[in-house]
Amino acid sequence: MFKELDPILHSQLRLAVMSLLIAVKEAEFTFIREKTNSTAGNLSVQIQKLKDAGYVDVVKQFKDNYPLTTCKITQKGITAFEDYVKALHVYLQAGK
Amino acid sequence: MAEDKKLSEEESLQLITEMIHKVKGSFHESGTSAILWGSVIGFCGLFSFAQAQFNFTTGWFDIWLLTLIAIVPQIIISIRESRKRKVLTYEENAMNAIWMIFGISIFAVAFYNNVVPAVTENIFANDGIELLQKNKATGVVTAFHPFIFSVSSVYLILYAIPTLATGLVRKFKPMIIGGFLCYLVFIISCFTTYKYDMLLHSFAAISNWLIPGLILRNKFLKGEGC
């Protein structure tokens, strides 16, 4: 029986964001936007969804009078990401 | 990148790999700190060697106090680099911790070197013991003031640790070579006098930090990582 892939992660932009954050301690919003090639509005919405799911922590502050948003993956997010990758492997193994 | 685009399993795996790969190339060390410390310690070592060789002093000012003064530009560099940094990798975080511990350890050894001889002398004095030394040639006996033997060698071991760790973790050959050279210089320093220890110090700082720092700077300006 296949485990259903986490719908929060099984979307292109959210998965890209989680894949970036799993590899770093923390990253600024602008860095994520650059690397994912997304628009600020779209990215904000997707990060909010990840935040609502408890997968990322978002810290908003000011740096040199400009707003600065920093994102960091949570322990819940790490577990969800690991489960997602395991599930992916099961699907791929079955497909061979 | 589309928000709701559903992916196949292969595409998902490919996306994960691609994103992790993008992070790997996102950190570029500027080399500024390495250049700063390589220059300062390299200069202090050479200056101390010259002092011992040509027998001159700088009065109350010990040239090694420059290392304390160099903390100010280091703090400014650290603040500026952290402001520019858009991402903090686990590797970078670990490297920062190693270099911070190295800094604390250097000052701990300096403290040990300055405090232990006097404390040792006091402990002996409290037990009614006076340490004496005899010149075998003249037979003259004078008071012996304890000191830490070849403390420069201890500093050289300390220099090698973070340098080699950084070189190995970042796979940056100049620092790996510098780290191993530092261990070689440490062995040599166990057999040399203070004067040549200072020269070895200078050599270690230049090979450990100044040269790798200049290489890093060059790569940084070209937009390449180490």
Coordinates of C-alpha atoms in Angstrom, one line a residue:
Chain A
M1 CA 0.0 0.0 0.0
F2 CA 1.4 3.4 -1.0
K3 CA 1.6 6.1 1.5
E4 CA 0.0 9.3 0.1
L5 CA 2.5 12.0 -0.7
D6 CA 2.2 15.0 1.7
P7 CA 0.0 17.5 -0.3
I8 CA 1.7 20.4 1.4
L9 CA 5.1 19.4 0.0
H10 CA 3.9 17.9 -3.3
S11 CA 3.8 21.2 -5.1
Q12 CA 6.6 22.6 -7.1
L13 CA 7.3 25.9 -5.3
R14 CA 6.7 24.6 -1.8
L15 CA 8.9 21.6 -2.4
A16 CA 11.7 23.9 -3.8
V17 CA 11.5 26.1 -0.7
M18 CA 11.7 23.1 1.6
S19 CA 14.6 21.6 -0.4
L20 CA 16.5 24.9 0.0
L21 CA 15.7 25.2 3.7
I22 CA 16.6 21.6 4.5
A23 CA 20.2 22.3 3.3
V24 CA 20.7 25.6 5.3
K25 CA 20.4 26.9 8.8
E26 CA 18.4 29.9 7.7
A27 CA 17.8 31.9 4.6
E28 CA 16.5 35.3 3.7
F29 CA 13.3 35.7 1.6
T30 CA 15.3 37.3 -1.2
F31 CA 17.7 34.4 -1.4
I32 CA 14.8 31.9 -1.6
R33 CA 13.2 34.1 -4.3
E34 CA 16.4 34.2 -6.3
K35 CA 17.0 30.5 -6.1
T36 CA 13.5 29.4 -6.9
N37 CA 13.0 32.0 -9.6
S38 CA 9.6 32.9 -8.3
T39 CA 7.7 36.2 -7.8
A40 CA 7.6 37.8 -4.3
G41 CA 3.8 37.5 -4.1
N42 CA 3.6 33.8 -5.1
L43 CA 6.5 33.0 -2.8
S44 CA 4.9 34.8 0.2
V45 CA 1.7 32.8 -0.2
Q46 CA 3.5 29.5 -0.4
I47 CA 5.8 30.3 2.6
Q48 CA 2.7 31.2 4.6
K49 CA 1.2 27.8 3.8
L50 CA 4.4 26.1 5.0
K51 CA 4.3 28.2 8.1
D52 CA 0.7 27.4 8.8
A53 CA 1.6 23.7 8.5
G54 CA 4.3 24.2 11.1
Y55 CA 7.1 23.3 8.6
V56 CA 8.9 26.6 8.6
D57 CA 9.6 29.4 11.1
V58 CA 9.4 32.9 9.7
V59 CA 11.0 35.9 11.4
K60 CA 10.3 39.4 10.2
Q61 CA 12.5 42.2 11.3
F62 CA 14.1 45.4 9.9
K63 CA 17.6 45.8 8.6
D64 CA 18.8 49.3 7.6
N65 CA 15.2 50.5 7.6
Y66 CA 14.2 47.7 5.1
P67 CA 12.0 44.8 6.1
L68 CA 13.9 41.5 6.3
T69 CA 12.2 38.1 6.3
T70 CA 14.2 35.1 7.4
C71 CA 13.0 31.5 7.0
K72 CA 14.1 28.4 8.8
I73 CA 12.9 24.9 8.7
T74 CA 11.4 23.4 11.9
Q75 CA 11.8 19.9 13.3
K76 CA 8.3 19.1 12.1
G77 CA 9.3 20.3 8.7
I78 CA 12.5 18.1 8.7
T79 CA 10.4 15.1 9.6
A80 CA 7.8 15.8 7.0
F81 CA 10.5 16.3 4.3
E82 CA 12.2 13.0 5.3
D83 CA 8.9 11.2 5.2
Y84 CA 8.2 12.7 1.8
V85 CA 11.6 11.6 0.3
K86 CA 11.1 8.1 1.7
A87 CA 7.6 7.9 0.2
L88 CA 9.1 9.2 -3.1
H89 CA 11.6 6.3 -3.1
V90 CA 8.8 3.8 -2.5
Y91 CA 6.9 5.1 -5.5
L92 CA 10.1 5.1 -7.7
Q93 CA 11.1 1.6 -6.6
A94 CA 7.6 0.3 -7.4
G95 CA 7.7 2.0 -10.8
K96 CA 10.9 0.1 -11.8
Chain B
M1 CA 8.1 28.5 -10.7
A2 CA 4.4 27.6 -10.5
E3 CA 2.8 27.3 -7.1
D4 CA 0.4 24.5 -7.7
K5 CA 2.1 22.6 -10.5
K6 CA 1.8 18.9 -9.6
L7 CA 4.9 17.0 -10.0
S8 CA 5.7 13.4 -11.0
E9 CA 7.8 11.4 -8.5
E10 CA 10.9 11.8 -10.8
E11 CA 10.4 15.5 -11.2
S12 CA 10.1 15.9 -7.4
L13 CA 13.3 14.1 -6.8
Q14 CA 15.0 16.1 -9.6
L15 CA 13.8 19.3 -8.0
I16 CA 15.1 18.4 -4.6
T17 CA 18.5 17.6 -6.0
E18 CA 18.6 20.8 -8.0
M19 CA 17.7 23.0 -5.1
I20 CA 20.2 21.4 -2.7
H21 CA 22.9 21.8 -5.5
K22 CA 22.0 25.5 -5.8
V23 CA 22.6 26.0 -2.1
K24 CA 26.1 24.4 -2.3
G25 CA 27.2 27.1 -4.7
S26 CA 25.7 30.0 -2.8
F27 CA 28.5 30.7 -0.2
H28 CA 31.6 32.6 -1.1
E29 CA 34.2 33.3 1.5
S30 CA 35.7 36.8 0.9
G31 CA 39.1 35.9 2.6
T32 CA 39.3 39.3 4.3
S33 CA 39.6 37.9 7.9
A34 CA 42.3 35.4 6.7
I35 CA 44.3 38.3 5.1
L36 CA 43.9 40.4 8.2
W37 CA 45.2 37.8 10.6
G38 CA 47.8 36.4 8.3
S39 CA 49.2 39.9 7.9
V40 CA 49.1 40.9 11.6
I41 CA 50.6 37.7 13.0
G42 CA 53.0 37.4 10.1
F43 CA 54.2 41.0 10.7
C44 CA 54.4 40.5 14.6
G45 CA 56.4 37.3 14.1
L46 CA 58.9 39.0 11.7
F47 CA 59.1 42.0 13.9
S48 CA 59.9 39.9 17.0
F49 CA 62.5 38.0 15.1
A50 CA 64.1 41.3 14.0
Q51 CA 64.0 42.5 17.6
A52 CA 65.8 39.4 18.8
Q53 CA 68.3 39.5 15.9
F54 CA 69.2 43.2 16.0
N55 CA 68.6 43.7 19.7
F56 CA 66.2 46.6 19.8
T57 CA 63.1 47.3 21.8
T58 CA 59.8 49.2 21.3
G59 CA 59.7 50.2 25.0
W60 CA 56.5 49.5 26.8
F61 CA 54.7 48.6 23.6
D62 CA 54.8 44.8 22.9
I63 CA 54.3 44.4 19.2
W64 CA 52.0 41.4 19.9
L65 CA 49.5 44.0 21.3
L66 CA 48.7 44.6 17.6
T67 CA 46.7 41.3 17.7
L68 CA 44.4 42.9 20.3
I69 CA 44.0 46.0 18.1
A70 CA 43.2 43.8 15.1
I71 CA 40.1 42.6 16.9
V72 CA 38.5 45.9 16.1
P73 CA 38.7 45.6 12.3
Q74 CA 37.7 41.9 12.7
I75 CA 34.5 42.9 14.4
I76 CA 33.7 45.4 11.7
I77 CA 34.5 42.8 9.0
S78 CA 32.2 40.2 10.7
I79 CA 29.3 42.7 11.1
R80 CA 29.6 43.8 7.4
E81 CA 29.8 40.2 6.2
S82 CA 26.8 39.1 8.3
R83 CA 24.8 42.1 6.9
K84 CA 25.6 41.1 3.3
R85 CA 24.9 37.4 4.0
K86 CA 21.5 36.2 2.7
V87 CA 21.9 32.6 3.8
L88 CA 23.6 30.8 6.7
T89 CA 24.6 27.3 5.8
Y90 CA 25.2 24.6 8.5
E91 CA 28.8 24.4 7.2
E92 CA 29.4 28.1 7.6
N93 CA 27.8 28.0 11.1
A94 CA 30.1 25.2 12.1
M95 CA 33.2 27.0 10.7
N96 CA 32.2 30.2 12.6
A97 CA 32.0 28.2 15.9
I98 CA 35.4 26.6 15.2
W99 CA 37.1 30.0 14.6
M100 CA 35.4 31.5 17.6
I101 CA 36.7 28.7 19.8
F102 CA 40.1 29.1 18.3
G103 CA 40.1 32.8 19.2
I104 CA 39.1 32.1 22.8
S105 CA 41.8 29.4 23.0
I106 CA 44.5 31.7 21.7
F107 CA 43.7 34.2 24.5
A108 CA 43.4 31.4 27.0
V109 CA 47.0 30.3 26.1
A110 CA 48.2 33.9 26.3
F111 CA 46.6 34.1 29.8
Y112 CA 48.2 30.8 30.8
N113 CA 51.6 32.0 29.5
N114 CA 51.4 35.3 31.4
V115 CA 50.0 34.0 34.6
V116 CA 51.4 30.5 35.3
P117 CA 55.1 31.5 35.7
A118 CA 54.4 34.1 38.4
V119 CA 51.9 31.8 40.2
T120 CA 54.4 28.9 40.1
E121 CA 57.1 31.2 41.6
N122 CA 54.6 32.3 44.4
I123 CA 53.6 28.7 45.2
F124 CA 57.3 27.7 45.6
A125 CA 58.0 30.9 47.7
N126 CA 55.0 30.1 50.0
D127 CA 56.5 26.7 50.6
G128 CA 59.8 28.4 51.4
I129 CA 61.5 27.3 48.2
E130 CA 63.6 29.6 46.0
L131 CA 64.4 28.5 42.5
L132 CA 68.0 29.0 41.5
Q133 CA 70.1 28.5 38.4
K134 CA 73.8 28.0 38.2
N135 CA 76.0 29.0 35.3
K136 CA 78.3 25.9 34.8
A137 CA 81.0 28.0 33.3
T138 CA 81.3 30.7 35.9
G139 CA 79.7 28.9 38.9
V140 CA 77.5 32.0 39.5
V141 CA 74.2 31.2 41.1
T142 CA 71.2 33.5 40.4
A143 CA 67.5 33.4 41.0
F144 CA 65.5 31.4 38.5
H145 CA 62.2 32.8 37.4
P146 CA 60.0 30.1 35.9
F147 CA 58.6 30.5 32.4
I148 CA 56.7 28.3 30.0
F149 CA 59.1 26.4 27.7
S150 CA 58.6 26.9 24.0
V151 CA 55.1 28.3 24.3
S152 CA 55.3 29.3 20.6
S153 CA 55.0 25.6 19.8
V154 CA 51.6 25.5 21.5
Y155 CA 50.4 28.5 19.5
L156 CA 51.5 26.8 16.3
I157 CA 49.4 23.7 17.2
L158 CA 46.5 26.0 17.8
Y159 CA 47.0 27.7 14.5
A160 CA 46.9 24.4 12.6
I161 CA 43.6 23.1 14.1
P162 CA 41.0 25.6 12.6
T163 CA 43.0 26.0 9.4
L164 CA 43.1 22.3 8.7
A165 CA 39.5 21.8 9.7
T166 CA 38.4 24.6 7.4
G167 CA 40.5 23.3 4.6
L168 CA 39.2 19.8 4.9
V169 CA 35.6 20.8 5.3
R170 CA 35.6 23.3 2.4
K171 CA 38.0 21.1 0.4
F172 CA 40.2 24.1 0.0
K173 CA 43.8 22.9 -0.8
P174 CA 45.8 26.0 0.2
M175 CA 44.4 25.8 3.8
I176 CA 45.0 22.0 3.9
I177 CA 48.6 22.6 2.8
G178 CA 48.9 25.5 5.3
G179 CA 47.5 23.4 8.1
F180 CA 50.0 20.6 7.5
L181 CA 52.8 23.0 7.1
C182 CA 51.9 24.4 10.5
Y183 CA 52.3 21.0 12.1
L184 CA 55.7 20.7 10.4
V185 CA 56.7 24.1 11.7
F186 CA 55.5 23.1 15.2
I187 CA 57.9 20.1 15.2
I188 CA 60.8 22.3 14.1
S189 CA 59.9 24.9 16.7
C190 CA 60.3 22.3 19.5
F191 CA 64.1 22.3 18.7
T192 CA 64.6 26.1 18.1
T193 CA 65.1 29.1 20.3
Y194 CA 62.7 32.0 20.8
K195 CA 64.2 34.0 18.0
Y196 CA 63.6 31.4 15.3
D197 CA 60.3 30.4 16.9
M198 CA 59.2 33.9 16.0
L199 CA 60.3 33.4 12.4
L200 CA 58.4 30.2 12.3
H201 CA 55.4 31.9 13.7
S202 CA 55.5 34.4 10.8
F203 CA 56.0 31.7 8.3
A204 CA 53.0 29.8 9.7
A205 CA 50.7 32.8 9.6
I206 CA 51.6 33.6 6.1
S207 CA 51.2 30.1 4.8
N208 CA 48.1 29.4 6.9
W209 CA 46.1 32.5 6.4
L210 CA 47.7 35.2 4.3
I211 CA 48.3 33.2 1.1
P212 CA 45.0 31.2 1.3
G213 CA 43.2 34.5 2.1
L214 CA 44.6 36.2 -1.0
I215 CA 43.6 33.2 -3.1
L216 CA 40.1 33.3 -1.5
R217 CA 39.9 37.0 -2.2
N218 CA 40.9 36.5 -5.8
K219 CA 38.2 33.8 -6.2
F220 CA 35.6 36.0 -4.4
L221 CA 36.3 38.9 -6.7
K222 CA 35.8 36.6 -9.7
G223 CA 32.6 35.3 -8.1
E224 CA 33.8 31.7 -7.5
G225 CA 33.5 29.8 -4.2
C226 CA 36.2 27.7 -2.6

